[in-house]
Each structure stands twice: as C-alpha cells, then as structure tokens.
Amino acid sequence: MPQYFIAGYPVDFPFEPYQVQKDYMAKVIQSLEKFAKCNAGKSYRNGLLCSSLAWLLVKKAEHESTKPKLQDEDDLFKALLEDSNRPPKIIYASRTHTQLAQAMQEMKRSGYSHLRAVVIGSRSQMCIHPEISKETNPSAQINQCKYAVKRKQCTYHTSVEHTKNHEAFRSGGVIDIEDLVTKGRELKTCPYFMSKELYKEADVVFMPYNYILDPKSRRANQIEVANTAVILDEAHNVEKMCEESMSLELTSTDVASAIADVTWAMEKLADQQDKHDMEGYEERKDISLDDLATFKEILLALEKTIDVIRLDLKKGVTFGGEYVYEFLSQASITFQNFKSILSLIENTLQYFAVIANTKAFGTKGASLQKLSDLLVIVFAQNNSQYMEKVTKCYRVHVDVEEQNTYAKKDGWLSTVPSTTQAKSFNFWCFSPGFAMSYLNDVRSVILTSGTLAPMRPLISEMGIDIPILLENPHIVSQEQVCVKVISQGSDKEPLISNYNNRDNPKYITSLGRTILSFTPVIPGGVLIFFPSYTMLNKCQTSWQDSGLWSQISNIKPIFVEARNKNDFQDTMVEYYARIQEPGSRGAIFMAVCRGKVSEGLDFADLNGRAVFIPGLPFPPLFDPRVVLKKQYLDENKRNAKDLVSGNDWYSLEASRAVNQAIGRVIRHKNDYGAILLCDSRFQSPQQKNQLSRWVQGHLNTPGANGTSFGPLIGEVSRFFRNAEKKFGNPENQIKRHDYGQDGFSSAKALSASDKSNTWVEKFTEAMRAKASPQKSVIDTYRDTAPETSSLHGDVKSIDFNDVVTPYEGASSSKNPPQSTAENAGGTRKRKYKLVENDKPEIIDLVDDSQPIEVPENSPRVDILKLVKQKLNIMDYKAFMKCLNDYNQQGNFVQFFQTLSTILHAAKYRNILRAMKRFAKGRAQGLV
C-alpha cells in the first residue's frame, strides 16, 4: 500500500490523498498528541483511521525501544507492575453498531489490519447460551447471566479462560461482533466475555458512545480511559448523548413496581425459609427479611414524596438541581446509607435472576435498576464542588405521567399509586460538560463530524479545552451538486411546514404534487426526510386517500422507514434491491430527520441521487425539556459569551438535523446529486447561514432561491443530464436504462427455455455486447430477428386482432377461446402504427383513469388478460396508459422504454414473452 508522510508520520493510505485529506490527517495526528478536537466529514473516515493507526504504530515502536531488558524475575515483576509504561490504546466510538461495523470494515481493508482490534457490545448481541440468549428483557438477561456466571453454570463462560489464548483470538487482526459470535460457537466459548479479555490487549477498541460517555456503562464494562486516545466519530450526537446519559426519569409506576418487586421477594423468601427450600440459597444469604422490610419502607416513603408534590397539571413544576437531595432525603436516602441501599438492590436483583430461571417474574427488577442508576449519579461524590455542579447543570421537573395505566405485566399486577394522578420525576442534565468531565484521565479526544458547525458554542458547552480545530471544505465540485429552494408548489401554494401550516390540506397536497413533478427527472433513488414521524404519517395518509401516492408509485415505488428494528432492516434490503434491478427507474425512501436512515446509512450513487427536505425539524416548542434547555442557555450565556442563546440553540438543532440528512446524497468525490429544500424558510439568511458551508455555496448560485416552479424542474433535469455525461454511473452500480446506449437490459433476464430460440439468443447477445451502440432497440431487434419477421418488410402497423398464439392451443377445455371468425363481426379492429417520432420523448405516467375495458369476445383480449394477471392494479393502469401513448404517438421504442421503467423486471419479462409468442404466430402480427 502507498505510504505518505503526514505531520512527520508515515501513513499507509490506499490512494493519493487530496489536500483536504492531508490537512485532516495532519490535524488528527496533532490532536492525538494532546487533548483536542478536530472537525471533518464522514468521507474522511479512511483518513481518520489511517492517520490515527499510523500514530499508534509509532507510539508502540517507541514503547518497545524504551522498554528495559529484563535480567531476572525481579525485573519481570517490576515490569508487570508498571501499568503507566504501557503503550497508548485507541478507543473508537460512534453512535450505533452499524456505524462501528463500517469503520471496522475500513480497518480490515487498510494497511493496518494486522493490529489487534475488537468491539465491545452487549449480551443481547453476543450471548450464545441456549436459554439466556432467548431473554428479551435486557435487564433480566443481564441478571440471569450474572447468576449463571456466579454459580459457574454457564460452560461458555467457564471456557473463556483456557480459550482466550487460542490461535483464533491471538493471531491479531480486526475481530467484529460477527467474528466473535462465529468463533464463539465454533470453540463453544462466550463471545461477550471473550471480548472483554481481548480488550485488555487490544490496540484499538470499538464501542458505542454510551459505553465511554455514560459513567454507569463505563463502570459496568470496566472501560479504562487512562493513557487512551478517544475518537468520537459522528460527534454531532455527542452533545445530546452526554446529556441523556446523565439524565434519568423515575415515575410513580416505577416506584409502585419496585414496591411490588420487594413485596414479592419478601413473600418468596419467607416461603422458602418455612419450607427449607434451597433454591437461591447462595443469594438469600446476602439479603434478609428485615433488610427487605426496611427497604420497602423507604420505597413507600419515596412514593409518598412523589405523590405530595403539587404541580400545574398542564405545565408541571420545576426545581433547581439541588432539589434532588431534598427529595431523596424525605425518603431517608442520604450519603450515609445510599451504598447499603445500592448493595441491597444488587443482591435483590441477583435473587430475582435465580427465580426467573424457573418461573416468569413480572418486571424482573427493571424499576429497581432505574432507582439504582439515579442514586449512582446523585451520590457520585460527597463534596460541595460536585453538589454545586449538580445545582448548576441539572433541573428537576415533575409532571403528570404520560401513561396512567397499571395493567398486568407478565402475570403480575403493579401496585396502583396512592393518588389517582401518577407523576413523573425527571432529573435532567443540560450540560454536556458534566459527562465530559468524567474523561479527564484520557490522553486525548477527537470529535469529528460533518455537522458540528458552529463550533465555538459547542466547545463552550463541552467544558473542555480544545486547542486544535479544523473545518474542511467539501471535496466535490460545483458541478456535482444542485441545491434548490422550492418555496411554492405548482399550484402557487406556499410550501412552509411550520406549526400553523403543517395541518393545512392544501399544503400537504401541494407538497405531494411537488414530489410527483420532480420524481420523473431524477434517476435512481430519492430520499425524503420529514421533520417528524407525525408529519410523515400525515402526508402518507393524505396522499393515499387523494391518489397522489399511487401516481408517485407508478414512477418510483415508495418505501417508508420502519420503526421496528427487524422491519427496518427488511425495508432497507428491499429498497437497495429495487434500485439495483435491471431496468429500474429507482425508488423513493420516506424517512425522518434524526432517524435511522438520516445517519450511518450509505446512499452513494444511484442509491440516493436526490434528497427532499420538506420542512425544518425543530424540537417540540412546548416540550418541558426544550423549554428548560432554552432557559438554561439564556441564564448561562450571561457568564459565558461563547454559549448560544436559547433561541439560537433551538434553530441550530433543526439545522444540524437537516445538514445530517443532506449529507446522505453525496458520499464520495465522484458522486453527484440534488438537494431540494421544500420550505420557504430556507430563503431566510438565518437558515442559510446555519446550513453546512458547502451547501451555502450552492445556494448563492443563480436560480437557487425560489425560481418559479416550471424552470426549477428544467434546471434539475439539465443538471442530471450534464452530471451523468461528465461523471457517468460507477461500474459497481446498476446502469441507468438507456435504449440505444446501454441496451435492452430486460432481455438479459429471459429464461433458459426462451434463450433456446436462435433469434432471442442473437438479440440478447447483441444487446449484452453493445454491438450496435448507435442503434435503437428496434434496429437491433430487426438485425437479429428471423427473415419472416415483419420488421424486414414494409409493415407500418400492428394488428392485435389478427394473431394466433400458443395460448389458443393450450387453453382450458372448459373455457375454449372464441375464434377470430366468430368475433369478426362484433369487434371493431384497432391498429397501432409504427411511425418515426420527432417529438422529444416525454414520459408521463400520471393517470387517474380506470383500466381500459376490452370486449371479452375479442382475440385481442388474450394478451391483455395475461398482462392483467401478471400485474397489480396500479402497474396495469400504467401499462394501459403506456399503450395509449403508443397508439397516439406510434413510438415503438418509447413504448418498450416506458414499459421497462415502470414494471418490475419479472413482470416485464412475462409481458415480453407474451409479445414474442404473438410475434411468432404471424409475421404481420408482431406485437
């Protein structure tokens, strides 16, 4: 692999890096030398990995060269004690395991694949125990695992100690979750605990954000950060992740469930003691009825404390962060006894895990775990400085609990709170710096993303010193991106998705017609990112009721982001498959900003040629957490001028989500696409300035800001024609269907029986080999068809009525076909003429008409019957519209081209076969 010297370090890089990549890698290496931040886009992940791993190799070499030679056993003992002398380790963190998997694949393909790298995941992802792996409740699964490990009942765990030195794990290289699970099954060892063993000696460790940012997760997974370089990729999520990891909610239902759990444990424990039942004896030694009774009194006091809080039923009530200490003290939970309470909760959860192995048990301690997490944060440090930070960074908000239901869960009935009005106790952190302060021991930190700007306010909120900054330009040229603000629809209806207008039926309809109008001129995939699921569902329902949905689907099939994990994966597979089908005109994917699709997924090339942004995804304006965040920023801005105001933060939240969604459409240096901002608010200077800089540059071009509707479609269409000519379609993507250039792609899908016909073989081979690049499909067909074909004569028309097909001879005896002679007098013949078309080829498949009615006693109905059987109603309507267009224009090539682009390949293949059978019947009857 080529090697380049960047900032004094030899970096193996797969190709000649661009200047922006060199600048980026240089900043990464500088940042690794100190606590720093570097900002760049996702397209630089290769550079991020290669430069950081090059730095790591140098540091490892330096460590080896300075390591003292061991003379005797005493020296060896001293060396083992010198942890501070170990080489640094890199922790690479991102939001999801999908993003981590992409990064690990990049490392596997790099020149640093020999370094030891492992991923840290959850039990639900890695457990291979035949029983525990089936547990769907994460908390219960954890407790069952802990119990099995403690009792040495899990053979997969007990084998880890002697399996960890197996060649499969010690040979180095990158080991992802799939590798861990596969090797774990082969060697019958636990992948989860094996990853923890490999972590100790790994050079690079991959993990989700919360494992490093959440102190609870970091402690549970035994993550050490000393002498570690932490890389936070997709760091635009870090701010929110920091706040959420340090925030907790405790509801009346949670406390009631905890009381029920402890009550059940007391009853079970008393029953076992009376019967001398030995089940869970080891766990019972750590708890007693007296301890549980005392704990139940504390929980009852906590329930009462929540109940007596007086609040406004509409707005709730808010306290300062210090109120949490007063709140807990009223339930007799203080610095003096919180450790014993945490220990009792832990032992009780272990006891539950024992019983859960043999009997279903309700909540299985989930509510107790939430209380434990709250105590861990509140009582983390017993000093005035920490309590002052809690006072400054937190707010306590008590509100009405959203779901005031107490139904049975797994056979267990929750205790109903003592008041009819259930409440929610929210302990909210509003300072990302609170969580970042837990990373003081790290060697360095890199935050990298394409949507961090503006950076100064973020740095101020993070509360850390960040001396190294870089904001790189985008690598693509002006010709590769088309950005347009569409301020109104074709009906002159303003496009603005604000609070007052989002329910307006005229707006929703106009938005749908706008998408319908632009879709035919966009090749490949189209992404639509709505501000929320509510807006997406509203548009989907309205468009389906009005018929717009079916009209759009006739051009490109529509896929909708699923919220369920399994359904989501299936939908993505179907979307990508549809894009890659031969002859496909692409597909549409409707999703939401901040959703799964808007981050971490790759829509390069034809997978995403355009992105629509119908609105700004502002946080809910009247949500209590949003209101308090704005108040928090306004209060602290007086002392920290670099902080943004509450209103500026509110606007930035929407813009960052938009920038992230926009980034799906341009994924590499040769990619190109259109960004269509369907909201008039994008014309305002404030919203423009909050878009990514590379997008702002395109908004300054003529015609980008609200040109009249018709010319906008023309500009977008010309953009794609010019971009395709200059940049083309990458070889690893399906080619855009173009008759006379790329050939008749659907002919490639003919079955083996069809290919046995000489003319079909010649036809397919000619098109596959592109033997006639300047000829239309009809010319190629004429060259390869048999001499008896009407295309070798002077035929000017196609008579559907005067044909004989194999279907006539193979028809069921119960329903014999009517002869042509019998029907000659009762059916008016219709001829379709083959004439040259000098008009521009415009494909218009929008048609609300019903399928054409054909007399049942006509032979021509045979083929139409076949077509109708093979197609759903919408595809059939599109086919008939295509046939009508042919009847009017006589453009045979246009007929085939349009037909192939609107139908699934298999359906098109069936119709092609039917037409071929008609063609073989009589030379003058070619269809």
Coordinates of C-alpha atoms in Angstrom, one line a residue, residues 44 473-481 666-672 694 698:
Y44 CA -12.7 11.3 5.7
P473 CA -14.5 22.2 2.6
H474 CA -16.4 19.5 0.8
I475 CA -14.4 17.5 -1.8
V476 CA -17.0 17.7 -4.5
S477 CA -17.1 20.4 -7.2
Q478 CA -19.8 22.9 -8.1
E479 CA -21.0 20.7 -11.0
Q480 CA -21.8 17.7 -8.7
V481 CA -24.4 19.4 -6.5
I666 CA -23.1 13.0 -1.6
R667 CA -20.9 10.1 -0.4
H668 CA -17.6 10.3 -2.4
K669 CA -15.6 12.5 -4.8
N670 CA -17.3 11.3 -7.9
D671 CA -20.9 11.2 -6.5
Y672 CA -23.5 13.8 -7.6
W694 CA -20.5 23.6 1.2
H698 CA -24.5 26.3 -3.9

